PDB file of C-alpha atoms in Angstrom:
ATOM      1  CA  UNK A   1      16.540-156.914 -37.300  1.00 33.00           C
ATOM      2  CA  UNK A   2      14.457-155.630 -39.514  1.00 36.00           C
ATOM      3  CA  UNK A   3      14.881-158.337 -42.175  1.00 37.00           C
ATOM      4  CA  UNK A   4      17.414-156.423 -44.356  1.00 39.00           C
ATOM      5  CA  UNK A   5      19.879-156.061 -41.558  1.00 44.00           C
ATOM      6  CA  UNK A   6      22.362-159.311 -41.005  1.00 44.00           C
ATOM      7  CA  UNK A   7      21.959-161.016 -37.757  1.00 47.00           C
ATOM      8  CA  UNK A   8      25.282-161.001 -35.696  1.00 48.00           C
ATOM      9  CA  UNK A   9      26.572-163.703 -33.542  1.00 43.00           C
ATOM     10  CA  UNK A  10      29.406-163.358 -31.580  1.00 47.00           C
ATOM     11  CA  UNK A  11      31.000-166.362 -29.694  1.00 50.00           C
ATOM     12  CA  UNK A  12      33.369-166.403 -26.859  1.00 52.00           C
ATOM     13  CA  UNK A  13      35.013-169.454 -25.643  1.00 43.00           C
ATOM     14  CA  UNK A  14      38.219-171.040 -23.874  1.00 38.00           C
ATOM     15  CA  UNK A  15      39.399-173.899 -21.757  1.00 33.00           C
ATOM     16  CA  UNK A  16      41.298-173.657 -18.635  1.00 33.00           C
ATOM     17  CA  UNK A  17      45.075-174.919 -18.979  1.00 31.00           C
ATOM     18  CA  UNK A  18      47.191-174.705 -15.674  1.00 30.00           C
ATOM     19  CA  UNK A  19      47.072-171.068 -13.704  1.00 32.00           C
ATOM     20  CA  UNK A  20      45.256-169.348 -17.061  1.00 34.00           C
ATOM     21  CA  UNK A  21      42.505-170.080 -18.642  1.00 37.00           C
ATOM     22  CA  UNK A  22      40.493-168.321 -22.061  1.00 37.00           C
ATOM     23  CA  UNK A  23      37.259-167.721 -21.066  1.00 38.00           C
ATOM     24  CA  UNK A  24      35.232-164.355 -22.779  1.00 37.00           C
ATOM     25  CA  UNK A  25      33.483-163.006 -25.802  1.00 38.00           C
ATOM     26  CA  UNK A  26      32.787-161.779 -29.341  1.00 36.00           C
ATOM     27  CA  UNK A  27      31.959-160.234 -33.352  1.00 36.00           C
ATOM     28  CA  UNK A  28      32.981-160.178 -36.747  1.00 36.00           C
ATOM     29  CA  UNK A  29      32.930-160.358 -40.271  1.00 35.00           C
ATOM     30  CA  UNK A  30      29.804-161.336 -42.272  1.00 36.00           C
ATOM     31  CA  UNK A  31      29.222-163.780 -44.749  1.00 33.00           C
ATOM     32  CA  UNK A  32      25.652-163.520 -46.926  1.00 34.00           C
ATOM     33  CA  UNK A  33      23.706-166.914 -46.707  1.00 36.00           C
ATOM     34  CA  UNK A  34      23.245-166.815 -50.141  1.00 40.00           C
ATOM     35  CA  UNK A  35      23.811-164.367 -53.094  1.00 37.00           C
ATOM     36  CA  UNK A  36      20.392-162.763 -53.119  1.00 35.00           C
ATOM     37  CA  UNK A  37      20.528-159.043 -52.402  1.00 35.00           C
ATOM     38  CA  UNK A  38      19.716-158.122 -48.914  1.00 39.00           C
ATOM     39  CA  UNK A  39      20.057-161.728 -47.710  1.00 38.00           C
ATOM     40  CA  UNK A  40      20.216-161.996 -43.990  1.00 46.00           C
ATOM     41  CA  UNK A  41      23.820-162.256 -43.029  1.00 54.00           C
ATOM     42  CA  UNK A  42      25.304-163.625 -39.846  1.00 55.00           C
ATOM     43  CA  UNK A  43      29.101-163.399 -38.600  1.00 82.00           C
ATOM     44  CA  UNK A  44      30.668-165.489 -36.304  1.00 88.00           C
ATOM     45  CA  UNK A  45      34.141-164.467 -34.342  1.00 91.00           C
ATOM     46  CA  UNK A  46      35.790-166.144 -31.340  1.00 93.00           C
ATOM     47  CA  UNK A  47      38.123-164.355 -29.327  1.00 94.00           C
ATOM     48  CA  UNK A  48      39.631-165.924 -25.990  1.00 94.00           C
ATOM     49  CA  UNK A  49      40.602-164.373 -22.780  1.00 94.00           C
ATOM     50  CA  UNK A  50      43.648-166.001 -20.883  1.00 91.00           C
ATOM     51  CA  UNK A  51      42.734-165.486 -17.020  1.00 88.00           C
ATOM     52  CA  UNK A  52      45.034-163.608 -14.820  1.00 84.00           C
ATOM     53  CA  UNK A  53      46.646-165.067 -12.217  1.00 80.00           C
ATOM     54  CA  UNK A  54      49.756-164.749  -9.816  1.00 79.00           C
ATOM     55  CA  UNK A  55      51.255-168.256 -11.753  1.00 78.00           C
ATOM     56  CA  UNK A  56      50.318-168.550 -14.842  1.00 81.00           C
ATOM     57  CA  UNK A  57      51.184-171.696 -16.431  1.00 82.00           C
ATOM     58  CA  UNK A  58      54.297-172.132 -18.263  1.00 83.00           C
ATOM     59  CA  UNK A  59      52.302-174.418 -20.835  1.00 86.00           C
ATOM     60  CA  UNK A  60      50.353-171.567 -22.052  1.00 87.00           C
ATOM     61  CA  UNK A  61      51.956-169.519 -24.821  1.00 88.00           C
ATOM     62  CA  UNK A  62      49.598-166.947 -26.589  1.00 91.00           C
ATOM     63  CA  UNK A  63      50.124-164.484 -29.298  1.00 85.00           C
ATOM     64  CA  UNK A  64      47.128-162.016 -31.156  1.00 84.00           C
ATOM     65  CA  UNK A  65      45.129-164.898 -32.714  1.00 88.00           C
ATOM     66  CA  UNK A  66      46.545-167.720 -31.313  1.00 91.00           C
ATOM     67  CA  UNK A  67      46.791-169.696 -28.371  1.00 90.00           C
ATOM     68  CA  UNK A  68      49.062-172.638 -27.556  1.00 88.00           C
ATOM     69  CA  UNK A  69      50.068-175.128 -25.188  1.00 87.00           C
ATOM     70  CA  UNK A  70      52.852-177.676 -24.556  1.00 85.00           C
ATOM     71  CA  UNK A  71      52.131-180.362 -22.238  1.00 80.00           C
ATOM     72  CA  UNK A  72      55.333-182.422 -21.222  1.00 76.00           C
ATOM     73  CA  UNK A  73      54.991-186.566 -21.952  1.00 70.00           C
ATOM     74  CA  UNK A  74      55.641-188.568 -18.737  1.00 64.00           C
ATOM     75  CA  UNK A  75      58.849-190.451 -17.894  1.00 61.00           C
ATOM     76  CA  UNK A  76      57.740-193.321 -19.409  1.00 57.00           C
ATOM     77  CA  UNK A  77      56.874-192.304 -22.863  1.00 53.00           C
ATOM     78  CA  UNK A  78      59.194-193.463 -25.733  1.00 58.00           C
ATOM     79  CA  UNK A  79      60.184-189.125 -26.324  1.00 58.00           C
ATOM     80  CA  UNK A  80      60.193-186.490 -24.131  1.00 58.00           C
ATOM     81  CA  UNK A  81      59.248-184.097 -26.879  1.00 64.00           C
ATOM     82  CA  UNK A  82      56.278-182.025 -25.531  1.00 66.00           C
ATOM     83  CA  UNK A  83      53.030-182.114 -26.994  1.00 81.00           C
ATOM     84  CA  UNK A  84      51.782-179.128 -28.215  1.00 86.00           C
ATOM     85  CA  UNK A  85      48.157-177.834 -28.859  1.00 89.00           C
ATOM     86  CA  UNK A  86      47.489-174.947 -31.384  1.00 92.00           C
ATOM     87  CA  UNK A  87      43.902-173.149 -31.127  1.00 92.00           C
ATOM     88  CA  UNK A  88      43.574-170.511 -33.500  1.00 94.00           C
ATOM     89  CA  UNK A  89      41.108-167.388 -32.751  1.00 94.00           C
ATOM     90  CA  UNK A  90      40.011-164.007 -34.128  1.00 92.00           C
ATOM     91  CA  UNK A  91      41.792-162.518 -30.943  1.00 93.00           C
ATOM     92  CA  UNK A  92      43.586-163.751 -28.219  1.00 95.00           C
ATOM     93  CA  UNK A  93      43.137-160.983 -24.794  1.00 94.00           C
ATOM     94  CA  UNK A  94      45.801-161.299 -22.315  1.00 92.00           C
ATOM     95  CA  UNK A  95      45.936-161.337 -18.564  1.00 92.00           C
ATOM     96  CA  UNK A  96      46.144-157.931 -18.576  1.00 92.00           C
ATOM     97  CA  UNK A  97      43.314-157.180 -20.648  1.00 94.00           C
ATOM     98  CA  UNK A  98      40.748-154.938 -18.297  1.00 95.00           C
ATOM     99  CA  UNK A  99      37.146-155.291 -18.565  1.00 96.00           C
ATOM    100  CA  UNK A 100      36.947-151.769 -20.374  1.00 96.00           C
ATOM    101  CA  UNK A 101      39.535-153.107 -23.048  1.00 96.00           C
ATOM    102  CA  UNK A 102      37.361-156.322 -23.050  1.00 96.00           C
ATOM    103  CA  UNK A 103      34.383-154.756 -23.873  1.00 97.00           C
ATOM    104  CA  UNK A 104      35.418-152.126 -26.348  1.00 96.00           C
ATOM    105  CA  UNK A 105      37.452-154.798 -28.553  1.00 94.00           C
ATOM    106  CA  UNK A 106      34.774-157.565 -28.295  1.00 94.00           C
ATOM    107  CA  UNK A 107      31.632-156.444 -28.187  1.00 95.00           C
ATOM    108  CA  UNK A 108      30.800-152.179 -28.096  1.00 95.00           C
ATOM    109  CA  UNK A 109      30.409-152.468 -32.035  1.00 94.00           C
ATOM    110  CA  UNK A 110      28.158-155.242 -31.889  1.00 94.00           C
ATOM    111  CA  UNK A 111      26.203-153.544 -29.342  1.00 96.00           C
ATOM    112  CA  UNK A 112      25.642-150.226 -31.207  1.00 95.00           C
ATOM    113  CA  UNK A 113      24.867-151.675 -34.138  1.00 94.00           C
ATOM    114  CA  UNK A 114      21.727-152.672 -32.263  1.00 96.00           C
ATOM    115  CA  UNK A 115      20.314-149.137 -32.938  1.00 95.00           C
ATOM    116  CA  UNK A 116      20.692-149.969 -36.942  1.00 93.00           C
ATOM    117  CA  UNK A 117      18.744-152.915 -36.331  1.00 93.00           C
ATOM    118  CA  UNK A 118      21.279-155.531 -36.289  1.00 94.00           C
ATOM    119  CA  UNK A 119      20.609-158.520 -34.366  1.00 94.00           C
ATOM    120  CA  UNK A 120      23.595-159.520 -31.735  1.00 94.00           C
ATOM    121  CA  UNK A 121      24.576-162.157 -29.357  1.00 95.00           C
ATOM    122  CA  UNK A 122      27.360-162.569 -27.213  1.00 96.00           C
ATOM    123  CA  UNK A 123      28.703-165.729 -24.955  1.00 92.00           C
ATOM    124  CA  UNK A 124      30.912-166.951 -22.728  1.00 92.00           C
ATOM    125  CA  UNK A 125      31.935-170.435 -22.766  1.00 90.00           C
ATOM    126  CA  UNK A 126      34.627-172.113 -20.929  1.00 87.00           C
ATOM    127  CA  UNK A 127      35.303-173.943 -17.868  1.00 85.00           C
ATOM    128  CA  UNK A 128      34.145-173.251 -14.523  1.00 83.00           C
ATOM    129  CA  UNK A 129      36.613-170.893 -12.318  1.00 84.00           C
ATOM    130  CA  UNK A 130      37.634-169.656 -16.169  1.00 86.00           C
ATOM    131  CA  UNK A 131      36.173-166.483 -16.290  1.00 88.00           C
ATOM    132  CA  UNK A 132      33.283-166.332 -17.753  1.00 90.00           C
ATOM    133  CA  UNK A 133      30.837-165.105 -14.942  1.00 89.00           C
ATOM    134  CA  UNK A 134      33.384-162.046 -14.280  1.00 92.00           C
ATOM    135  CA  UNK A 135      33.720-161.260 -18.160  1.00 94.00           C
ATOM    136  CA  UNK A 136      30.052-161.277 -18.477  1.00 94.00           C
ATOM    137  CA  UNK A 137      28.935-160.020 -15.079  1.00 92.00           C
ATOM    138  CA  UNK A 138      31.590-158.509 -13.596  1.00 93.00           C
ATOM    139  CA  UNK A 139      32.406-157.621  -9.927  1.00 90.00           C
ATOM    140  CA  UNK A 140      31.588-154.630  -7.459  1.00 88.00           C
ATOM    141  CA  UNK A 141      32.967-151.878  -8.781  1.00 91.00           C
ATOM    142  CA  UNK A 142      34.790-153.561 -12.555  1.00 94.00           C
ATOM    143  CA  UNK A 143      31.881-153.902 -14.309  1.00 96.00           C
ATOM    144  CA  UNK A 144      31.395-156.582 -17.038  1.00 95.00           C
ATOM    145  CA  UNK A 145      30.082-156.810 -20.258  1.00 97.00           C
ATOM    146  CA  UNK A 146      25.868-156.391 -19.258  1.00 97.00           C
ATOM    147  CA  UNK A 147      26.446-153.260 -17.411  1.00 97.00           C
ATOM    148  CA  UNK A 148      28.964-151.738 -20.055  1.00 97.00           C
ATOM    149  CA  UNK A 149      26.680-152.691 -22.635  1.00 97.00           C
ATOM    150  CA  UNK A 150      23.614-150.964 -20.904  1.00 97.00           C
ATOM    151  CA  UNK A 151      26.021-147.796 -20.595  1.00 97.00           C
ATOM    152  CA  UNK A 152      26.619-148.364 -23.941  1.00 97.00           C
ATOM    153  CA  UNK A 153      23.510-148.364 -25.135  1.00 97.00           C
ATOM    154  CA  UNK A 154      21.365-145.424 -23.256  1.00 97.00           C
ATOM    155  CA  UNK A 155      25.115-143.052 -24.382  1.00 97.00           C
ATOM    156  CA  UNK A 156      24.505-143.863 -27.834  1.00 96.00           C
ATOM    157  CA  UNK A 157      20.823-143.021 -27.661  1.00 96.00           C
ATOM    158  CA  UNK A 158      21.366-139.818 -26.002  1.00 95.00           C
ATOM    159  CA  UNK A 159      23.753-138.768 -28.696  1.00 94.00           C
ATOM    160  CA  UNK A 160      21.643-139.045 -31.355  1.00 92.00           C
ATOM    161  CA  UNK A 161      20.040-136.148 -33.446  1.00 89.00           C
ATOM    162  CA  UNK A 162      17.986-138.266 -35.849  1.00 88.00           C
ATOM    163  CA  UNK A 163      14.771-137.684 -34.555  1.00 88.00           C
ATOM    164  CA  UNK A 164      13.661-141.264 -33.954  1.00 92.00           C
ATOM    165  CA  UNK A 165      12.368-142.440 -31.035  1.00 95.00           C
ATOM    166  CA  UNK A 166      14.453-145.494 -29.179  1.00 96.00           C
ATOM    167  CA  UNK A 167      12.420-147.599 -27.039  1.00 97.00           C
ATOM    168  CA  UNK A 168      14.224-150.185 -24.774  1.00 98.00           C
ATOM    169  CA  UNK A 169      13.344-153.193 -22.691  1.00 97.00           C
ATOM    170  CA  UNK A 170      14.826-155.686 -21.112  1.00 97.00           C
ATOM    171  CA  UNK A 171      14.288-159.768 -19.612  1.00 95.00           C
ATOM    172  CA  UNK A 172      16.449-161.970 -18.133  1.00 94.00           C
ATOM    173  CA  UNK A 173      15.857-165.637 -17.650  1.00 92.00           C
ATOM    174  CA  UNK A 174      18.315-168.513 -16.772  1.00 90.00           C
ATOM    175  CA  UNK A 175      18.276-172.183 -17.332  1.00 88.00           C
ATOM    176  CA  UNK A 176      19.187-174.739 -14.913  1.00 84.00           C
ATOM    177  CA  UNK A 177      19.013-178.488 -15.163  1.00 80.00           C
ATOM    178  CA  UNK A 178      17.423-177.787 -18.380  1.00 80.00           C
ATOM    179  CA  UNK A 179      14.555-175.942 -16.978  1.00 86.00           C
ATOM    180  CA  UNK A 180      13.933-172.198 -17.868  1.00 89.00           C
ATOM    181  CA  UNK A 181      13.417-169.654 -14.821  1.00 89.00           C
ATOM    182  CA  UNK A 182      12.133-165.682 -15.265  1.00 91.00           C
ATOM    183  CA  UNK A 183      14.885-164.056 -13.149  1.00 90.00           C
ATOM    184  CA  UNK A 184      13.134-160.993 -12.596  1.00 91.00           C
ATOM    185  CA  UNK A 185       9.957-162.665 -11.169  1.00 85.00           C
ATOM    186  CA  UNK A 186      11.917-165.860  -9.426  1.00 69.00           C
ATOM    187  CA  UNK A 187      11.449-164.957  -5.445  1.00 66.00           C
ATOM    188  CA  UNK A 188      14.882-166.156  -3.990  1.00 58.00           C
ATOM    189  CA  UNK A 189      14.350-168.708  -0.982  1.00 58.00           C
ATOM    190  CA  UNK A 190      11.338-170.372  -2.099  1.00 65.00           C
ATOM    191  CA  UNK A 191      10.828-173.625  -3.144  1.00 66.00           C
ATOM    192  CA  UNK A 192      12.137-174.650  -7.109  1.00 67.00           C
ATOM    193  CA  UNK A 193       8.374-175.578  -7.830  1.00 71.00           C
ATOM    194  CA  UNK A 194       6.746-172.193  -6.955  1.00 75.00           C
ATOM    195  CA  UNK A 195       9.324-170.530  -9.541  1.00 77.00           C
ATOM    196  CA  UNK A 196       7.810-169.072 -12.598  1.00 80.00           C
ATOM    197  CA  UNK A 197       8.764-171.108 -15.548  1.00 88.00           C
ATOM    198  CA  UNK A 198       9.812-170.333 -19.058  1.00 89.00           C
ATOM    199  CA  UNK A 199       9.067-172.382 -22.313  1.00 87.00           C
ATOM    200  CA  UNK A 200      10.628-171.961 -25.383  1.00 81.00           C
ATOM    201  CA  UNK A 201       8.857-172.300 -28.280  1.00 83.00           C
ATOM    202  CA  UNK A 202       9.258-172.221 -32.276  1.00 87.00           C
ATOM    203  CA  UNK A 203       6.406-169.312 -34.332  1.00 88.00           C
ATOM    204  CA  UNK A 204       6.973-169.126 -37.674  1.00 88.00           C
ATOM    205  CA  UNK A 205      10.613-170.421 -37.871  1.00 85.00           C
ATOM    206  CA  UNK A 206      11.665-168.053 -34.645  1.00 80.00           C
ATOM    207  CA  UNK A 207      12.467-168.851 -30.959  1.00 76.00           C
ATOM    208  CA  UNK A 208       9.618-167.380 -28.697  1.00 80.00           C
ATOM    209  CA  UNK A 209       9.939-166.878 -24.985  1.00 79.00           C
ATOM    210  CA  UNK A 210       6.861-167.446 -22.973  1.00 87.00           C
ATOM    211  CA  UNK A 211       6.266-166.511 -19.561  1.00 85.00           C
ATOM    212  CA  UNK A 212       9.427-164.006 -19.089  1.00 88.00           C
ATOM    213  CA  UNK A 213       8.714-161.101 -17.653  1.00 89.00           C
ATOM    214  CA  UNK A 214       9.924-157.979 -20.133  1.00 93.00           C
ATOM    215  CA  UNK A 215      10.658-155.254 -18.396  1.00 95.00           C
ATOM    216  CA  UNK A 216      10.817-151.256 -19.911  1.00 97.00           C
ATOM    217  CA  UNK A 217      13.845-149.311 -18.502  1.00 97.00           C
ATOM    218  CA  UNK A 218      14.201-145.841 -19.084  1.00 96.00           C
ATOM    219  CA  UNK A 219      17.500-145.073 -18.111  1.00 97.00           C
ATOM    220  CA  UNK A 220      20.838-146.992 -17.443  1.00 97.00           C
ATOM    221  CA  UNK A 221      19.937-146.594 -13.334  1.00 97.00           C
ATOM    222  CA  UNK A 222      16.796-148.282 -13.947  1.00 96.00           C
ATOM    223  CA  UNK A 223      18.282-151.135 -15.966  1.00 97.00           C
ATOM    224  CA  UNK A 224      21.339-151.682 -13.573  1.00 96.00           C
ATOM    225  CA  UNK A 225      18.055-151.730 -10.979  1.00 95.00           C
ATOM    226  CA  UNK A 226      16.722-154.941 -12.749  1.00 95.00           C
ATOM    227  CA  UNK A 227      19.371-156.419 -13.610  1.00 95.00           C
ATOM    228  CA  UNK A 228      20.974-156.212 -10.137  1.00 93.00           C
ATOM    229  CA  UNK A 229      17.477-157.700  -8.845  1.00 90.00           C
ATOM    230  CA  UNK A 230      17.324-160.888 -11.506  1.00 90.00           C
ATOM    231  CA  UNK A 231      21.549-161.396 -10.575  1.00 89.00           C
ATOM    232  CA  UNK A 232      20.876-162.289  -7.041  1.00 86.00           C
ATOM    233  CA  UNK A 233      18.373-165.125  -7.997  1.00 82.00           C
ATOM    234  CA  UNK A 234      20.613-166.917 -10.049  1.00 80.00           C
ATOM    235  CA  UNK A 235      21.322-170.508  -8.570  1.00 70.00           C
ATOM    236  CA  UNK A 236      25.123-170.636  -7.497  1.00 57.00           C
ATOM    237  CA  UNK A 237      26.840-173.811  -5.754  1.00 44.00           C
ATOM    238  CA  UNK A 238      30.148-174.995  -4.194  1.00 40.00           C
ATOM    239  CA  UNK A 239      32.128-176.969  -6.544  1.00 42.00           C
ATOM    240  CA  UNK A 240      35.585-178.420  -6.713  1.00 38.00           C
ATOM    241  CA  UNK A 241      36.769-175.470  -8.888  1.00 41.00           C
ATOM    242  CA  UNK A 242      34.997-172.493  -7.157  1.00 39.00           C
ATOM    243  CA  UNK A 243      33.434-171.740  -4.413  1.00 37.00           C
ATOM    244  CA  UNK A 244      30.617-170.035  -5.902  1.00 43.00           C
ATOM    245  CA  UNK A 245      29.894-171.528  -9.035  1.00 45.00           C
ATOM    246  CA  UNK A 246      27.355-170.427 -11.817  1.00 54.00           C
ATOM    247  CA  UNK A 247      25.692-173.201 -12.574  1.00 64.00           C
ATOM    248  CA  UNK A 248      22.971-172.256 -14.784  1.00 81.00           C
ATOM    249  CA  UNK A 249      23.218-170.511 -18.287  1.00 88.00           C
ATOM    250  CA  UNK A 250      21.617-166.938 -17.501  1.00 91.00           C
ATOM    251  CA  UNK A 251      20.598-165.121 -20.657  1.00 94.00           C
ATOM    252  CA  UNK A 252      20.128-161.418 -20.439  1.00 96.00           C
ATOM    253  CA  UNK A 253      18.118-159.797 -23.786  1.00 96.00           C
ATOM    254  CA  UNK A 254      17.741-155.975 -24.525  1.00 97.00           C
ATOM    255  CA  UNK A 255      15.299-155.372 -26.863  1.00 97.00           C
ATOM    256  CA  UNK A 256      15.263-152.213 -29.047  1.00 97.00           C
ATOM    257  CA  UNK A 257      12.654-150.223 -30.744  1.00 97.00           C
ATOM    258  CA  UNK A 258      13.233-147.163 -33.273  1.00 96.00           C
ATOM    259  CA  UNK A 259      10.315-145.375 -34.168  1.00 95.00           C
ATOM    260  CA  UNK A 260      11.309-142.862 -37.273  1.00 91.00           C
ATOM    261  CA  UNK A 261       7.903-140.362 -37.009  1.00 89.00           C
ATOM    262  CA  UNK A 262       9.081-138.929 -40.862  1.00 88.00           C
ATOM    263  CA  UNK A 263       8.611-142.757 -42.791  1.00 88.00           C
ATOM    264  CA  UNK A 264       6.624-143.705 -39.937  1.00 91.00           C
ATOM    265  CA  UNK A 265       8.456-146.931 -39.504  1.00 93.00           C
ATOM    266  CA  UNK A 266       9.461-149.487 -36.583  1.00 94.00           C
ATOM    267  CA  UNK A 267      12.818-151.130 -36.547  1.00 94.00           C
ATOM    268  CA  UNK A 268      13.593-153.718 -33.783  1.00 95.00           C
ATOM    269  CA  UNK A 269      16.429-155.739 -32.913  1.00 96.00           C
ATOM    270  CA  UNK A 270      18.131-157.460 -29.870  1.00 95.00           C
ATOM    271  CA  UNK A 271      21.039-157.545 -27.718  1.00 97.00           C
ATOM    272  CA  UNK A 272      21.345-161.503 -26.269  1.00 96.00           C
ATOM    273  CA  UNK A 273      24.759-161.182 -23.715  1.00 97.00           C
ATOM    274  CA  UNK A 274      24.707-165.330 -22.414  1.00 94.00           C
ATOM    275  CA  UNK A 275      26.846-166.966 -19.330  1.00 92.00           C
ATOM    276  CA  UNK A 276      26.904-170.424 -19.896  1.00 88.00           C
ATOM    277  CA  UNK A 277      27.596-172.628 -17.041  1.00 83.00           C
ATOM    278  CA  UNK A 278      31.003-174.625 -16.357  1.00 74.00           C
ATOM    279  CA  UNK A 279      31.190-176.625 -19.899  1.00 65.00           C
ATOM    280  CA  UNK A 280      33.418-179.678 -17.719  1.00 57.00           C
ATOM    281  CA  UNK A 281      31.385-182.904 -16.632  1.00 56.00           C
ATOM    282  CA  UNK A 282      31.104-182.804 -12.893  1.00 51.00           C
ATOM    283  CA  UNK A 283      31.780-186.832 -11.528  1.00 52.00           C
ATOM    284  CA  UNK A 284      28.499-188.403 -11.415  1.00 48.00           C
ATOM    285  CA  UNK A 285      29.832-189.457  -7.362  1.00 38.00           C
ATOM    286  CA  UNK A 286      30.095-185.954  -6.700  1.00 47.00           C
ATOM    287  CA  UNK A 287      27.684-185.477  -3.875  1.00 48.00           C
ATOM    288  CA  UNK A 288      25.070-182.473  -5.042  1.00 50.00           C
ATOM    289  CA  UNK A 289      26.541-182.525  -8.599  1.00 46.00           C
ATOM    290  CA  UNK A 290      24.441-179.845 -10.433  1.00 45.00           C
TER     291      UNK A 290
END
């Protein structure tokens, strides 16, 4: 932000268990890095999202902030008690959470607070055929939590009667087999080597990006445009658990400027929305493992 706004983190994550598994996303309350006044802050808050499904396990039990599961000992154990598993969470969404719900009880405040020139990121971590691609990305016609945030964003702008100016731009890079790759540049088809690479490196105690393409969008159409463009060059693959597996981490950044002409200042900030790959191991035998 603008180094007297807190940073905010939000973390999603969840494991699979039987028919439903937590998969999703994020925010929360902040805690000052030290006592100094105007300290950078950051909060962290993990919510999970229990999958739906037409059998959902009876080993899953969840409640608000709370998830649990029972998992029956075999016939030979010494007790047939179960063994139960207690993960505790900010919120716990159920299977029939929609993506609208998802959005506006994870992550719209984080979001917006982008304009103030709070700092944000959101993930999804879980296993593969979880969620997490759906939560983040969404499907034709249910949206997930990039589009919704884009809406999100160009509404809030329009709304306001401040007078500054809101500039917004936008990259989107993935990594795969620890690689970086600029999804708005990568040309689908061609060979891995001719992709344009990105390198992370560290400038004065700060992540910098090099070599990703940042693009200015105007409008939500013209950002749905891009993003749409850098979606369908991410690297998918066949695995045991879906057919059409993520497996690269894709992060998608919006950065925002807010000129205010009367103190002639600049405030900037970022929206980070991230959809890790499949967190299980793959079997090192499994032919094309990626």
């Amino acid at each position: 932000g603008d180094g007297a706004a807190p940073a905010q983190t939000a973390a999603a994550g969840g494991a699979g268990a039987g028919g439903a598994g937590p998969s999703a996303a994020p925010s929360g309350q902040a805690v000052a890095k030290d006592g100094s006044a105007g300290a950078a802050k950051e909060c962290v808050r993990v919510v999970a999202r229990v999958r739906a499904g037409k059998e959902i396990s009876e080993c899953i039990h969840w409640q608000s902030g709370q998830v649990q599961i029972a998992i029956p000992r075999g016939s030979d154990a010494i007790s047939n008690q179960l063994e139960e598993y207690k993960f505790k969470f900010s919120h716990v969404f159920g299977p029939e959470t929609t993506q609208a719900q998802m959005f506006q009880g994870a992550a719209r405040d984080l979001v917006t607070g982008a304009l103030e020139g709070y700092n944000c990121t959101i993930f999804a971590y879980g296993q593969t055929g979880s969620g997490k691609t759906y939560s983040i990305c969404g499907k034709h016609g249910d949206p997930g939590f990039i589009q919704r945030a884009l809406a999100c964003l160009f509404d809030a702008i329009d709304r306001r009667e401040d007078g500054s100016k809101v500039t917004l731009s936008m990259s989107f890079i993935e990594v795969y087999k620890e690689v970086g790759y600029d999804l708005l540049t990568k040309q689908g088809g061609k060979s891995m080597d001719t992709w344009p690479i990105v390198s992370v490196s560290v400038v004065g105690g700060e992540p910098v990006l090099s070599g990703a393409k940042r693009v200015t969008i105007s409008n939500e159409e013209e950002a749905l445009h891009q993003y749409f463009l850098g979606d369908n060059n991410r690297t998918v693959a066949e695995t045991p658990h879906n057919l059409n597996s993520s497996r690269s981490h894709c992060i998608f950044t919006v950065y925002v400027d807010v000129s205010d002409p009367i103190n002639q200042t600049v405030r900037t900030s970022k929206v980070q929305i991230v959809d890790l790959a499949g967190s299980e191991r793959l079997k090192p035998y499994e032919q094309g493992s990626q």
